[in-house]
Coordinates of C-alpha atoms (C1' of nucleotides) in Angstrom, one line a residue:
Chain A
X4 CA 181.2 19.0 24.5
X5 CA 183.1 21.9 23.0
X6 CA 182.9 22.5 19.2
X7 CA 185.6 20.3 17.8
X8 CA 188.1 21.3 15.2
X9 CA 187.9 19.0 12.3
X10 CA 191.3 18.9 10.7
X11 CA 191.0 22.6 9.7
X12 CA 187.8 22.2 7.8
X13 CA 184.6 24.2 8.3
X14 CA 182.7 23.2 11.4
X15 CA 179.1 24.1 12.3
X16 CA 177.9 22.9 15.6
X17 CA 174.4 22.8 14.3
X18 CA 172.7 22.2 17.6
X19 CA 173.4 25.9 18.2
X20 CA 171.6 27.0 15.1
X21 CA 167.9 27.9 15.6
X22 CA 167.0 26.7 12.1
X23 CA 168.1 23.2 13.0
X24 CA 166.5 22.7 16.4
X25 CA 163.3 24.2 15.3
X26 CA 162.8 22.9 11.8
X27 CA 162.4 19.2 12.6
X28 CA 162.0 18.0 9.0
X29 CA 165.2 19.7 7.9
X30 CA 167.1 17.6 10.4
X31 CA 165.3 14.5 9.4
X32 CA 166.3 15.0 5.8
X33 CA 169.8 15.7 6.9
X34 CA 170.5 12.9 9.3
X35 CA 169.7 9.5 7.9
X36 CA 168.8 7.7 11.0
X37 CA 166.3 10.3 12.2
X38 CA 163.5 8.7 10.3
X39 CA 160.8 7.4 12.6
X40 CA 162.0 9.5 15.5
X41 CA 159.8 12.0 17.4
X42 CA 160.5 15.7 17.4
X43 CA 162.1 15.5 20.8
X44 CA 164.2 12.6 19.9
X45 CA 165.5 14.3 16.8
X46 CA 166.4 17.3 18.9
X47 CA 168.3 15.0 21.3
X48 CA 170.2 13.5 18.4
X49 CA 170.9 16.9 16.8
X50 CA 172.3 18.2 20.1
X51 CA 175.2 15.7 20.0
X52 CA 176.2 16.1 16.4
X53 CA 178.9 18.1 14.5
X54 CA 178.1 19.1 11.0
X55 CA 181.1 19.7 8.7
X56 CA 181.9 20.2 5.1
X57 CA 184.8 18.3 3.6
X58 CA 186.7 18.8 0.3
X59 CA 186.9 16.2 -2.4
X60 CA 189.5 13.4 -2.0
X61 CA 189.6 14.0 1.7
X62 CA 190.4 11.0 4.0
X63 CA 187.9 11.0 6.8
X64 CA 189.6 8.2 8.6
X65 CA 191.9 5.3 7.9
X66 CA 191.5 1.6 8.4
X67 CA 192.8 0.8 11.8
X68 CA 192.3 4.3 13.2
X69 CA 190.7 4.5 16.7
X70 CA 186.9 4.3 16.3
X71 CA 185.5 7.5 17.7
X72 CA 182.7 8.8 15.4
X73 CA 179.8 7.6 13.3
X74 CA 179.2 9.7 10.2
X75 CA 176.0 10.4 8.2
X76 CA 176.3 11.9 4.8
X77 CA 174.1 15.0 4.2
X78 CA 175.2 15.4 0.7
X79 CA 178.2 14.4 -1.5
X80 CA 179.8 11.0 -2.1
X81 CA 182.2 8.9 -0.1
X82 CA 184.0 5.7 -0.9
X83 CA 185.1 3.1 1.7
X84 CA 188.0 0.8 0.9
X85 CA 190.4 -1.7 2.3
X86 CA 194.0 -2.2 1.3
X87 CA 196.4 -5.1 1.2
X88 CA 200.0 -4.5 2.3
X89 CA 201.2 -4.4 -1.4
X90 CA 198.7 -1.7 -2.3
X91 CA 195.9 -3.8 -3.8
X92 CA 192.7 -2.1 -3.0
X93 CA 189.1 -3.2 -2.6
X94 CA 186.4 -0.6 -2.6
X95 CA 183.8 -1.8 -0.1
X96 CA 181.1 0.7 -1.1
X97 CA 180.1 4.0 -2.5
X98 CA 178.0 6.1 -0.2
X99 CA 175.7 9.0 -0.9
X100 CA 173.3 11.3 0.9
X101 CA 171.5 9.5 3.7
X102 CA 174.1 6.8 4.1
X103 CA 176.0 6.3 7.3
X104 CA 179.5 4.9 7.9
X105 CA 181.9 4.4 10.7
X106 CA 180.3 1.4 12.4
X107 CA 182.8 -1.3 13.4
X108 CA 184.3 -3.3 16.2
X109 CA 186.4 -1.9 18.9
X110 CA 189.7 -2.8 17.1
X111 CA 189.6 0.4 15.0
X112 CA 187.8 1.2 11.7
X113 CA 187.9 -1.7 9.4
X114 CA 188.1 0.4 6.2
X115 CA 189.4 3.8 5.0
X116 CA 186.7 6.4 4.2
X117 CA 187.5 9.1 1.6
X118 CA 185.3 11.7 0.0
X119 CA 184.9 11.6 -3.8
X120 CA 183.2 15.0 -4.2
X121 CA 183.0 17.8 -1.7
X122 CA 180.8 16.3 1.0
X123 CA 178.8 17.4 4.0
X124 CA 178.7 15.0 6.9
X125 CA 177.2 14.9 10.4
X126 CA 179.4 13.3 13.0
X127 CA 178.3 11.6 16.3
X128 CA 180.7 10.3 18.8
X129 CA 180.2 6.6 19.3
X130 CA 180.0 7.2 23.1
X131 CA 177.1 9.7 22.8
X132 CA 175.4 7.6 20.1
X133 CA 175.6 4.6 22.3
X134 CA 174.1 6.3 25.3
X135 CA 171.4 7.8 23.0
X136 CA 170.6 4.3 21.7
X137 CA 170.0 3.2 25.2
X138 CA 167.6 6.1 25.7
X139 CA 165.8 5.9 22.3
X140 CA 164.9 2.4 21.4
X141 CA 163.7 3.4 17.9
X142 CA 167.2 4.8 17.2
X143 CA 168.8 1.5 18.1
X144 CA 166.3 -0.3 16.0
X145 CA 167.0 2.0 13.1
X146 CA 170.7 1.4 13.4
X147 CA 170.1 -2.3 13.5
X148 CA 168.0 -2.1 10.3
X149 CA 170.7 -0.1 8.5
X150 CA 173.3 -2.6 9.5
X151 CA 171.2 -5.4 8.2
X152 CA 170.6 -3.5 4.9
X153 CA 174.4 -3.0 4.6
X154 CA 174.8 -6.7 5.3
X155 CA 172.4 -7.7 2.5
X156 CA 174.2 -5.4 0.1
X157 CA 177.5 -6.8 1.1
X158 CA 176.3 -10.3 0.4
X159 CA 175.1 -9.3 -3.1
X160 CA 178.5 -7.8 -3.7
X161 CA 180.1 -11.1 -2.8
X162 CA 178.1 -12.8 -5.4
X163 CA 179.2 -10.2 -7.9
X164 CA 182.9 -10.4 -7.0
X165 CA 183.1 -14.2 -6.8
X166 CA 180.9 -15.2 -9.7
X167 CA 180.1 -12.5 -12.2
X168 CA 182.0 -11.7 -15.4
X169 CA 183.3 -8.2 -16.2
X170 CA 180.3 -7.3 -18.3
X171 CA 177.9 -8.6 -15.6
X172 CA 179.8 -6.6 -13.0
X173 CA 179.6 -3.4 -14.8
X174 CA 176.0 -3.9 -15.8
X175 CA 175.1 -4.6 -12.1
X176 CA 177.0 -1.5 -11.0
X177 CA 175.1 0.7 -13.4
X178 CA 171.7 -0.9 -12.6
X179 CA 172.2 -0.4 -8.9
X180 CA 173.2 3.3 -9.3
X181 CA 170.1 3.9 -11.5
X182 CA 167.9 2.1 -9.0
X183 CA 169.3 4.3 -6.2
X184 CA 168.6 7.4 -8.3
X185 CA 165.0 6.4 -8.8
X186 CA 164.6 5.5 -5.1
X187 CA 165.4 9.1 -4.2
X188 CA 163.2 10.5 -6.8
X189 CA 165.7 11.3 -9.5
X190 CA 165.8 10.0 -13.1
X191 CA 167.3 6.6 -13.6
X192 CA 169.1 7.9 -16.7
X193 CA 171.5 9.5 -17.2
X194 CA 173.1 8.3 -14.0
X195 CA 175.9 10.3 -12.3
X196 CA 179.3 8.6 -12.0
X197 CA 181.2 10.9 -9.6
X198 CA 183.9 8.2 -9.0
X199 CA 186.9 7.5 -11.1
X200 CA 187.4 4.4 -13.3
X201 CA 190.0 3.3 -10.8
X202 CA 187.4 3.4 -8.0
X203 CA 184.9 1.5 -10.1
X204 CA 187.6 -1.1 -11.0
X205 CA 188.5 -1.5 -7.3
X206 CA 184.8 -1.8 -6.4
X207 CA 184.2 -4.5 -9.0
X208 CA 187.4 -6.5 -8.6
X209 CA 188.7 -5.5 -12.0
X210 CA 191.4 -3.3 -13.5
X211 CA 190.9 0.2 -14.9
X212 CA 191.6 -1.2 -18.4
X213 CA 189.0 -3.8 -18.2
X214 CA 186.4 -1.3 -16.8
X215 CA 187.2 1.1 -19.6
X216 CA 187.0 -1.6 -22.3
X217 CA 183.7 -2.9 -20.9
X218 CA 182.2 0.6 -20.9
X219 CA 183.4 1.0 -24.5
X220 CA 181.8 -2.4 -25.5
X221 CA 178.5 -1.5 -23.9
X222 CA 178.5 1.8 -25.7
X223 CA 179.3 0.1 -29.1
X224 CA 176.4 -2.3 -28.4
X225 CA 174.2 0.8 -27.9
X226 CA 173.3 -0.4 -24.4
X227 CA 174.7 2.7 -22.8
X228 CA 175.8 6.1 -23.8
X229 CA 178.7 8.1 -22.4
X230 CA 177.9 11.7 -23.3
X231 CA 180.3 13.3 -20.8
X232 CA 182.7 12.2 -18.2
X233 CA 180.9 11.4 -15.0
X234 CA 177.7 10.6 -16.8
X235 CA 176.2 7.4 -18.2
X236 CA 173.0 7.1 -20.2
X237 CA 171.2 3.7 -19.9
X238 CA 169.7 3.1 -23.3
X239 CA 168.4 -0.4 -22.8
X240 CA 167.3 -1.0 -19.3
X241 CA 166.0 -4.5 -19.9
X242 CA 169.1 -5.8 -21.5
X243 CA 171.3 -4.2 -18.8
X244 CA 169.1 -5.7 -16.1
X245 CA 169.3 -9.2 -17.6
X246 CA 173.0 -8.8 -18.1
X247 CA 173.3 -7.8 -14.4
X248 CA 171.5 -10.9 -13.3
X249 CA 173.7 -13.2 -15.3
X250 CA 171.0 -14.4 -17.7
Chain B
X28 CA 151.9 -21.0 19.8
X29 CA 151.4 -24.8 19.2
X30 CA 154.5 -26.9 18.7
X31 CA 155.3 -26.7 15.1
X32 CA 156.1 -29.5 12.8
X33 CA 159.4 -29.0 11.1
X34 CA 159.3 -30.8 7.8
X35 CA 159.1 -34.1 9.5
X36 CA 162.2 -33.7 11.6
X37 CA 162.5 -34.1 15.3
X38 CA 161.1 -31.1 17.2
X39 CA 161.5 -30.4 20.9
X40 CA 159.6 -27.4 22.2
X41 CA 162.2 -26.9 24.8
X42 CA 160.3 -24.3 26.8
X43 CA 158.2 -27.2 28.1
X44 CA 161.2 -29.1 29.4
X45 CA 162.1 -28.5 33.0
X46 CA 165.8 -28.9 32.3
X47 CA 165.8 -25.9 30.0
X48 CA 163.8 -23.4 31.9
X49 CA 165.7 -24.2 35.1
X50 CA 169.3 -24.5 34.0
X51 CA 170.0 -21.0 32.7
X52 CA 173.6 -21.6 31.7
X53 CA 172.6 -24.5 29.4
X54 CA 170.3 -22.2 27.5
X55 CA 173.0 -19.5 27.3
X56 CA 175.4 -21.9 25.8
X57 CA 172.7 -23.1 23.4
X58 CA 171.3 -19.8 22.1
X59 CA 174.0 -17.5 20.9
X60 CA 172.3 -14.2 21.5
X61 CA 171.6 -15.0 25.1
X62 CA 174.9 -13.7 26.3
X63 CA 174.5 -10.7 28.6
X64 CA 170.9 -11.4 29.3
X65 CA 169.5 -11.9 32.8
X66 CA 168.0 -15.2 34.0
X67 CA 164.5 -13.9 33.4
X68 CA 165.3 -12.6 30.0
X69 CA 166.8 -15.8 28.9
X70 CA 163.6 -17.6 30.1
X71 CA 161.5 -15.2 28.1
X72 CA 163.6 -15.9 25.0
X73 CA 163.6 -19.7 25.6
X74 CA 159.8 -19.6 25.9
X75 CA 159.4 -18.6 22.2
X76 CA 162.0 -20.9 20.6
X77 CA 161.7 -24.2 18.9
X78 CA 164.6 -26.6 19.1
X79 CA 165.1 -29.0 16.2
X80 CA 167.7 -31.5 14.8
X81 CA 168.3 -31.4 11.1
X82 CA 170.1 -34.0 9.0
X83 CA 173.1 -33.2 6.8
X84 CA 172.5 -31.5 3.4
X85 CA 169.1 -30.3 4.6
X86 CA 167.8 -27.1 3.1
X87 CA 166.5 -24.9 6.0
X88 CA 165.1 -22.2 3.7
X89 CA 165.7 -21.0 0.2
X90 CA 166.6 -17.5 -1.1
X91 CA 163.3 -15.7 -1.7
X92 CA 161.3 -17.7 0.8
X93 CA 159.1 -15.7 3.0
X94 CA 161.1 -14.6 6.1
X95 CA 159.5 -16.1 9.2
X96 CA 162.2 -17.4 11.5
X97 CA 165.7 -16.5 12.8
X98 CA 167.9 -19.5 13.5
X99 CA 170.7 -20.0 16.1
X100 CA 173.0 -23.0 15.6
X101 CA 173.4 -25.1 18.8
X102 CA 175.8 -27.4 17.1
X103 CA 176.7 -28.5 13.6
X104 CA 177.6 -26.6 10.5
X105 CA 175.5 -24.6 8.0
X106 CA 176.4 -22.9 4.7
X107 CA 174.6 -19.9 3.2
X108 CA 174.6 -19.3 -0.5
X109 CA 173.2 -17.3 -3.4
X110 CA 172.6 -18.5 -6.9
X111 CA 172.6 -16.9 -10.3
X112 CA 169.9 -18.1 -12.8
X113 CA 172.4 -20.3 -14.7
X114 CA 173.5 -22.1 -11.5
X115 CA 176.7 -20.2 -10.6
X116 CA 176.8 -20.2 -6.8
X117 CA 178.4 -18.0 -4.2
X118 CA 178.7 -19.3 -0.7
X119 CA 178.2 -16.3 1.6
X120 CA 179.4 -18.0 4.7
X121 CA 180.0 -21.1 6.8
X122 CA 178.2 -21.0 10.1
X123 CA 178.9 -23.1 13.3
X124 CA 177.8 -23.3 16.9
X125 CA 176.7 -20.0 18.2
X126 CA 176.2 -18.4 14.9
X127 CA 172.8 -17.0 13.9
X128 CA 171.2 -16.7 10.4
X129 CA 167.9 -15.7 8.9
X130 CA 168.2 -11.9 9.2
X131 CA 167.1 -10.0 6.2
X132 CA 164.7 -7.5 4.7
X133 CA 161.0 -8.1 4.2
X134 CA 161.4 -9.2 0.6
X135 CA 162.3 -12.8 1.6
X136 CA 165.5 -14.5 2.7
X137 CA 168.4 -13.2 0.6
X138 CA 170.2 -16.5 0.6
X139 CA 169.6 -20.2 0.9
X140 CA 170.6 -22.0 4.1
X141 CA 171.7 -25.6 4.0
X142 CA 173.2 -27.8 6.7
X143 CA 176.6 -29.4 6.0
X144 CA 176.6 -31.9 8.9
X145 CA 173.7 -33.0 11.1
X146 CA 172.8 -29.8 12.9
X147 CA 170.8 -28.7 15.9
X148 CA 169.2 -25.3 15.7
X149 CA 166.9 -23.0 17.7
X150 CA 164.2 -21.2 15.8
X151 CA 162.5 -18.0 16.7
X152 CA 159.7 -16.4 14.7
X153 CA 160.7 -12.9 13.5
X154 CA 157.4 -11.6 15.0
X155 CA 158.2 -12.9 18.5
X156 CA 161.8 -11.9 18.4
X157 CA 160.8 -8.4 17.3
X158 CA 158.4 -8.0 20.2
X159 CA 161.0 -9.4 22.6
X160 CA 163.6 -7.0 21.2
X161 CA 161.2 -4.2 22.1
X162 CA 161.0 -5.5 25.7
X163 CA 164.6 -6.4 26.2
X164 CA 166.9 -3.6 25.0
X165 CA 170.0 -5.8 25.6
X166 CA 168.7 -8.3 23.2
X167 CA 168.3 -5.7 20.5
X168 CA 171.8 -4.5 21.2
X169 CA 173.1 -8.0 20.9
X170 CA 171.4 -8.5 17.6
X171 CA 172.9 -5.2 16.4
X172 CA 176.3 -6.2 17.5
X173 CA 176.0 -9.5 15.7
X174 CA 174.9 -7.8 12.5
X175 CA 177.8 -5.5 12.6
X176 CA 180.2 -8.4 13.2
X177 CA 178.7 -10.1 10.1
X178 CA 179.1 -6.9 8.2
X179 CA 182.8 -6.6 9.1
X180 CA 183.3 -10.2 8.0
X181 CA 181.5 -9.6 4.8
X182 CA 183.7 -6.7 4.0
X183 CA 186.8 -8.8 4.6
X184 CA 185.4 -11.4 2.3
X185 CA 184.9 -8.7 -0.4
X186 CA 188.6 -7.9 -0.2
X187 CA 189.4 -11.6 -0.6
X188 CA 187.0 -12.2 -3.5
X189 CA 188.0 -9.0 -5.4
X190 CA 191.8 -8.9 -4.8
X191 CA 193.4 -12.0 -3.5
X192 CA 195.0 -14.8 -5.5
X193 CA 193.9 -18.4 -5.2
X194 CA 196.8 -19.2 -2.8
X195 CA 195.9 -16.2 -0.7
X196 CA 192.3 -17.1 -0.7
X197 CA 192.9 -20.7 0.5
X198 CA 195.4 -19.5 3.1
X199 CA 192.9 -16.9 4.4
X200 CA 190.2 -19.5 4.6
X201 CA 192.4 -21.9 6.6
X202 CA 193.7 -19.2 8.9
X203 CA 190.2 -18.0 9.7
X204 CA 189.0 -21.5 10.4
X205 CA 191.9 -22.0 12.8
X206 CA 191.3 -18.7 14.5
X207 CA 187.7 -19.6 15.1
X208 CA 188.8 -23.0 16.6
X209 CA 191.1 -21.2 18.9
X210 CA 188.5 -18.6 19.9
X211 CA 186.2 -21.4 21.1
X212 CA 189.0 -23.1 23.0
X213 CA 189.9 -25.8 20.5
X214 CA 193.3 -26.5 18.9
X215 CA 194.1 -24.4 15.9
X216 CA 195.5 -27.5 14.2
X217 CA 194.3 -29.8 12.8
X218 CA 191.4 -27.8 11.7
X219 CA 188.1 -29.5 10.7
X220 CA 186.9 -29.1 7.1
X221 CA 183.3 -30.5 7.2
X222 CA 182.4 -28.8 3.9
X223 CA 183.2 -30.2 0.4
X224 CA 185.8 -28.8 -2.0
X225 CA 182.9 -27.5 -4.1
X226 CA 181.6 -25.5 -1.1
X227 CA 185.1 -24.1 -0.4
X228 CA 185.4 -23.2 -4.1
X229 CA 182.1 -21.4 -4.2
X230 CA 183.0 -19.6 -1.0
X231 CA 186.4 -18.4 -2.4
X232 CA 185.2 -17.6 -5.9
X233 CA 187.3 -20.4 -7.4
X234 CA 186.6 -23.8 -9.1
X235 CA 186.9 -27.1 -7.4
X236 CA 189.9 -27.9 -9.5
X237 CA 191.8 -24.8 -8.4
X238 CA 191.0 -25.4 -4.8
X239 CA 192.2 -28.9 -5.0
X240 CA 195.4 -27.9 -6.8
X241 CA 196.1 -25.2 -4.3
X242 CA 195.7 -27.6 -1.4
X243 CA 198.1 -30.0 -3.1
X244 CA 200.6 -27.2 -3.7
X245 CA 200.5 -26.0 0.0
X246 CA 200.9 -29.7 1.0
X247 CA 203.9 -30.1 -1.3
X248 CA 205.4 -26.9 0.2
X249 CA 204.9 -28.5 3.7
X250 CA 202.8 -25.6 4.8
X251 CA 199.8 -27.8 5.4
X252 CA 199.1 -31.5 5.8
X253 CA 196.0 -33.4 4.7
X254 CA 196.0 -36.5 6.9
X255 CA 192.4 -37.4 6.3
X256 CA 189.5 -36.1 4.4
X257 CA 187.8 -33.3 6.4
X258 CA 191.0 -32.5 8.2
X259 CA 193.9 -30.1 7.6
X260 CA 197.0 -29.7 9.6
X261 CA 198.6 -26.2 9.6
X262 CA 202.3 -26.8 9.7
X263 CA 203.6 -23.3 9.3
X264 CA 201.3 -20.8 10.9
X265 CA 203.5 -17.8 10.2
X266 CA 203.9 -18.5 6.5
X267 CA 200.2 -19.2 6.1
X268 CA 199.3 -16.0 7.9
X269 CA 201.6 -13.9 5.8
X270 CA 200.2 -15.5 2.7
X271 CA 196.7 -14.8 3.8
X272 CA 197.5 -11.1 4.3
X273 CA 199.0 -10.9 0.8
X274 CA 202.6 -10.2 1.9
Chain C
dC16 C1' 199.6 27.2 -23.1
dG17 C1' 201.9 23.4 -20.9
dT18 C1' 201.8 19.8 -17.7
dA19 C1' 199.7 16.2 -15.0
dT20 C1' 196.2 13.1 -14.4
dA21 C1' 192.4 10.2 -16.1
dG22 C1' 190.8 7.5 -19.6
dT23 C1' 191.2 4.7 -23.8
dT24 C1' 193.1 1.3 -26.9
dG25 C1' 196.3 -2.3 -28.4
dA26 C1' 199.6 -6.4 -27.8
dT27 C1' 200.9 -9.9 -25.0
dT28 C1' 200.9 -12.7 -20.8
dA29 C1' 199.3 -15.1 -16.9
dG30 C1' 196.2 -17.1 -13.8
dT31 C1' 192.4 -19.5 -13.4
dA32 C1' 188.5 -21.9 -15.9
dT33 C1' 187.2 -25.6 -18.6
dC34 C1' 187.2 -30.2 -20.3
dA35 C1' 188.5 -34.8 -19.6
dA36 C1' 190.2 -38.8 -17.2
dC37 C1' 191.3 -41.3 -13.3
dG38 C1' 191.6 -42.8 -8.2
dC39 C1' 189.7 -42.9 -3.8
dT40 C1' 186.2 -43.6 -0.4
dA41 C1' 181.8 -44.7 1.4
dG42 C1' 177.6 -46.6 1.1
dT43 C1' 174.7 -50.5 -1.0
dG44 C1' 173.0 -54.7 -2.1
dG45 C1' 173.8 -59.3 -3.3
Chain D
dC30 C1' 181.9 -60.2 3.3
dC31 C1' 182.9 -58.3 -0.9
dA32 C1' 181.9 -56.5 -5.5
dC33 C1' 179.5 -52.5 -7.3
dT34 C1' 178.4 -47.9 -7.8
dA35 C1' 178.1 -43.0 -7.1
dG36 C1' 180.1 -39.1 -5.6
dC37 C1' 184.1 -36.6 -4.3
dG38 C1' 188.7 -35.3 -5.0
dT39 C1' 192.8 -35.1 -7.7
dT40 C1' 195.6 -34.5 -11.8
dG41 C1' 196.5 -33.3 -16.7
dA42 C1' 195.9 -30.7 -21.1
dT43 C1' 194.0 -26.8 -23.2
dA44 C1' 191.2 -22.5 -23.6
dC45 C1' 189.9 -18.1 -22.3
dT46 C1' 189.0 -14.1 -19.5
dA47 C1' 191.0 -10.5 -17.6
dA48 C1' 195.7 -8.7 -16.1
dT49 C1' 199.8 -6.6 -17.4
dC50 C1' 202.6 -3.7 -20.1
dA51 C1' 202.8 0.0 -23.2
dA52 C1' 201.4 3.8 -25.9
dC53 C1' 198.4 7.3 -26.9
dT54 C1' 194.4 10.8 -26.3
dA55 C1' 191.4 13.7 -23.7
dT56 C1' 190.5 16.4 -19.9
dA57 C1' 191.5 19.4 -16.0
dC58 C1' 194.3 22.6 -13.8
dG59 C1' 197.8 26.1 -12.9

DNA sequence: CGTATAGTTGATTAGTATCAACGCTAGTGG
DNA sequence: CCACTAGCGTTGATACTAATCAACTATACG
C-alpha cells in the first residue's frame, strides 16, 4: 500500500520509521488495541497503519460516507455526532487518547467524526484490519471487548438522555470525565473541558443556555469551580456523584 | 456440566435430544449466532447450551447480578432496562427471536432482563462461550458483528432520546418495529405491540400519558389504526417514515 | 483595536410531566 | 355464568422543566 495522502494533512507512514517498529511499547501506547498483543503481532499491526496529525475542528468523515478506515486516537480529542435533516444534532460521544472509532455496518459510517483539538490518529483500512483479525485472534477479541465497552457506555447514556434532569446530566458528564482522568493516571480535578458548551449540550440532549445555566448554578452552590474556560474544578465529589446517580 | 435447574422452570438440555444434534438447520434457526457456522461447529455450540421456556413478566437477571450466561431468544419477547435509585426506568431495548443478550463487563450485568411474553431462550455460560470463541473464529466474529449492530442501534436511540419530539419518537418506534417485521418475512402492518404503554414510554423517554396521547393523535390523523390492544396498523408509511426522520 | 464567536443571563413560551379521574379488558371467584 | 376487581389505557386540567427568543459580556483572533 503506498503512503496515502490525507486531505492535505501531515502523513507519517510509521511502519517505515525505525523507532516505531523497534520500540514495541511506544506502539502499544500509541495504538489502543495493541494491548495484549505480542511483539510480532504489534509489528504486523503497525505495518498496515497510517499515522496522521489533524487540526482542530477537522471533519474526519461524515455520516453516510463509505466506510474505509478504523481510527485510533494517539492524542487529542474527537467528537462523534449524528444529525437530523433540520440540523438538530446529537453528539454520540467524546473520544480521547486510546479510543477507537470508525466501526460500523457496510452502509457507511453511522456518525460524523470531527476533531475538537488538534489530534493525532492512526488509521487502518477495514480490509487490512479484517484480514489481520483473522490472523490474530487476540486482536479480534480486543476489538470485540472494545465494542462491548462502547455498548455499555451507550446504554448508560440512554438512561441519561431519557430519564435524567439537566442537573443530573451535567453532574454525570463531569463525574465521567473526572473518572476517565483518574483512570489514565491524571488528577480528577480540575478536569479539562476541551469541547464547547454547544457540544456538551448536544451530548446531553439540552440547549447551550440550559448547560450554561446549570454550570452557573453548580458554581453558585460551590459544587464546582470554573477558574478558566476549558477547565472545571470539582469541589464536592460526593455531592456531584450522588447528583449524577439521581439520588 | 449437569443439567441446571432454572428457577423452577422447564429445562431441556437439548444437547441430549437426538432431534437437535442431528437436524442442523433447526439449531441454526434456534440459536441466533449459529449463522455461518459449519455443521460440526453448530454441534459444538449446541452441546453447551441449555434451552428453557420462561413465563411472561419473568426476570431473567437483574442489573448488577454476577454475569454467568449469555442468552439467545428462540421465540418470544424480552425487554432490557436500567433503573435509577428513585425508580425512574429506561428501557434499553426490546428483543425478539434471534436476538441475544447478556453481554457485559465483568462488573455484573449492566441491565435487567425481563420477558414480556412467554419466551424460549438458549443459555450459554460465558466461560464455555469464551472457550468456544477461542476455538471457532467465526463464532467470535459473529459475536463481534452482533455487538457492533447493537452499538449502531444504541447510537440511533441516543439521537431519538436526545433530540426527537414525542411524535417523532413514537413514529420511529413504529417504523422500526415494522421494518423488523418485514426483515423476518412478516407483514409490515399490522405490527404487534406485545409490550405495555409503560414499557414503550420508558423506551422512548416519555410518560405513559404522552405515549397514549400521541397514539391517539396519530390515529385521529389517520396515520395509524389501533384495531385491538397489542396491534397497530400503519396506514401511511411515507408520512410515518418522514415523521420518524424529523422532516 | 475591532470584529466574530462563545458564553452568560433574562424574559417568555412551549412541550411534556404530573395529578386526577374515568373507561375498558381480562382474570377471578362465587 | 356473571359480578367483582385489578391493572392497563385513555382523557382532562394544571404545573413545571427546559426551550426559545433576545440582549449582553467575555474571549479569541486577525
